[in-house]
Short mmCIF file of C-alpha atoms in Angstrom, two decimals:
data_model
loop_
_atom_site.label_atom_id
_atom_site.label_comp_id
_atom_site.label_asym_id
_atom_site.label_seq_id
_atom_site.Cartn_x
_atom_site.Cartn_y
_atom_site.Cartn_z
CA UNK W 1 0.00 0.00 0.00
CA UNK W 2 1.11 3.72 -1.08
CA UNK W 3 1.49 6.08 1.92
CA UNK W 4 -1.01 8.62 1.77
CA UNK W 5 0.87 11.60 -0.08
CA UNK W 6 -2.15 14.17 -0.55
CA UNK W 7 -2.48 14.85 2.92
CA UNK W 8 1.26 14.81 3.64
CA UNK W 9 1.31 17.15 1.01
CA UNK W 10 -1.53 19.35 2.75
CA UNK W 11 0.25 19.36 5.85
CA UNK W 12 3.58 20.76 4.24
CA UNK W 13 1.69 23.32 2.71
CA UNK W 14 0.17 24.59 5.54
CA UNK W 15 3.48 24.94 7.63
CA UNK W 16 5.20 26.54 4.84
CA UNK W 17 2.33 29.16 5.30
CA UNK W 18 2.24 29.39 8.95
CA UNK W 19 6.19 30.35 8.70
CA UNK W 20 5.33 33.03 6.49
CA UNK W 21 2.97 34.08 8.87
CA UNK W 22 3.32 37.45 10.53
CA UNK W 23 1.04 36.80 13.40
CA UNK W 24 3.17 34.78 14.53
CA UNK W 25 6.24 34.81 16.79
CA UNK W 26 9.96 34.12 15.06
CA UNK W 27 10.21 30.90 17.03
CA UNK W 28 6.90 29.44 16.04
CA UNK W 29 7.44 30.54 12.53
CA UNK W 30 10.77 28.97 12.46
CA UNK W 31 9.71 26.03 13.73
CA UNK W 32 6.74 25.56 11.22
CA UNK W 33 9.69 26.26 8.18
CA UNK W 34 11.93 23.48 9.78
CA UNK W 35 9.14 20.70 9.72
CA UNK W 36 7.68 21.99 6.71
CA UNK W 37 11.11 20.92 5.18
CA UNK W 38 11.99 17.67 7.06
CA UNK W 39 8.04 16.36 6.50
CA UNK W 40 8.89 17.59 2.83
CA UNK W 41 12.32 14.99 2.31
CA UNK W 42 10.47 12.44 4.18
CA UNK W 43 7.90 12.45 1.55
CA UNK W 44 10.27 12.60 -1.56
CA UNK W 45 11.50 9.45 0.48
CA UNK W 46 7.85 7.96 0.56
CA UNK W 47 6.78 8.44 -2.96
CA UNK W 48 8.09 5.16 -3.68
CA UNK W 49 7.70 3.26 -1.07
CA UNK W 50 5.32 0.38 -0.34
CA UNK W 51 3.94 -0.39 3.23
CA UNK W 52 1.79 -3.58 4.85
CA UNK W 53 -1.68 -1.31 5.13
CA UNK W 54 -2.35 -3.86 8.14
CA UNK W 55 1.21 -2.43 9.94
CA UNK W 56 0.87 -1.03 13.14
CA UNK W 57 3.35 1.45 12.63
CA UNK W 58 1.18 2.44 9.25
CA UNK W 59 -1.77 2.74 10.60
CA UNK W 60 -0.08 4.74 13.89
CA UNK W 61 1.76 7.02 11.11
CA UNK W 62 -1.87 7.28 9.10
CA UNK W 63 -3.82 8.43 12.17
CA UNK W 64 -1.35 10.74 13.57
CA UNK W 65 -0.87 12.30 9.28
CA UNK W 66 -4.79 12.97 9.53
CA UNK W 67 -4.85 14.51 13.12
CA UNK W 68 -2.05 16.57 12.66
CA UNK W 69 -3.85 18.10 9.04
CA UNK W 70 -7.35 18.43 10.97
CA UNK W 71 -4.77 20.63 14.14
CA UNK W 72 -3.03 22.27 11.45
CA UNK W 73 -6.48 23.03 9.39
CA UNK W 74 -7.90 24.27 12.77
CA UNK W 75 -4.83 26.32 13.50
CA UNK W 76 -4.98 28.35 10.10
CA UNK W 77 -8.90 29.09 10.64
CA UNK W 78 -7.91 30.25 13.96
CA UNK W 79 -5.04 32.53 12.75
CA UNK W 80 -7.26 33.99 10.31
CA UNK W 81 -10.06 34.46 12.40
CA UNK W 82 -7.83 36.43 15.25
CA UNK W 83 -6.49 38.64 11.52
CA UNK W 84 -10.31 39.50 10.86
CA UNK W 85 -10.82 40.18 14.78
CA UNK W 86 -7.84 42.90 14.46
CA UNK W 87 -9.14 43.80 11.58
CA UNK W 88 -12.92 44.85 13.25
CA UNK W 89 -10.66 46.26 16.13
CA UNK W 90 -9.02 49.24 13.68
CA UNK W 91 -12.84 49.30 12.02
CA UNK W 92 -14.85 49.78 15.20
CA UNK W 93 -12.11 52.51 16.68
CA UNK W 94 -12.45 54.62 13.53
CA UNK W 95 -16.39 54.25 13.58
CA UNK W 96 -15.63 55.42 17.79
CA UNK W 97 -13.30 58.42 16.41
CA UNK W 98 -16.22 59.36 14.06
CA UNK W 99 -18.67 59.38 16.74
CA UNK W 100 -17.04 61.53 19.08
CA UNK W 101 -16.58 63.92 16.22
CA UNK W 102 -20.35 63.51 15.99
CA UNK W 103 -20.87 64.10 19.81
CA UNK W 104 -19.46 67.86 20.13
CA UNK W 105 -18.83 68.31 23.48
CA UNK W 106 -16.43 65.51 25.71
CA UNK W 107 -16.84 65.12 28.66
CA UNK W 108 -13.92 64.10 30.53
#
């Protein structure tokens, strides 16, 4: 049986993008490019390669290939839902600043 490139694929993807990512730290962004790579020359390594489907180790490596997509798939949506949630931040303090201009008078 053929490892299950696609997702492994998906999940290389994905860290590449997270290290590009500017919401997060240096660390975490450096870490995402060093896996991105290593997961990416295991694969080249994989293309070939034939496994028992019935292996523990197989199925271990499957599961753990499918939960780590789903984290990293979760992870993204979350990093671009905290962008939009800045986002509406610098939107609802410029609808505030128009506002106050509305008001007239302060009072402080």
């Amino acid at each position: 049986m053929l490892f299950d490139t696609q997702t492994l694929t998906r999940i290389i993807e994905r860290s590449f993008d997270l290290s590009m990512s500017g919401a997060l730290s240096p660390e975490t962004r450096a870490e995402y490019l060093a896996h991105g790579k290593r997961l990416r020359e295991l694969m080249m390594r994989l293309l070939g390669a034939r496994f028992d489907a019935e292996s523990a180790v197989f199925k271990q490596a499957t599961a753990a290939m499918h939960d780590t997509n789903h984290a990293l798939a979760q992870a993204a949506d979350d990093l671009n839902k905290v962008t939009q949630v800045v986002g509406r931040l610098g939107e609802l303090a410029g609808y505030l600043d128009k506002a106050l201009q509305l008001a007239g008078k302060v009072i402080t």
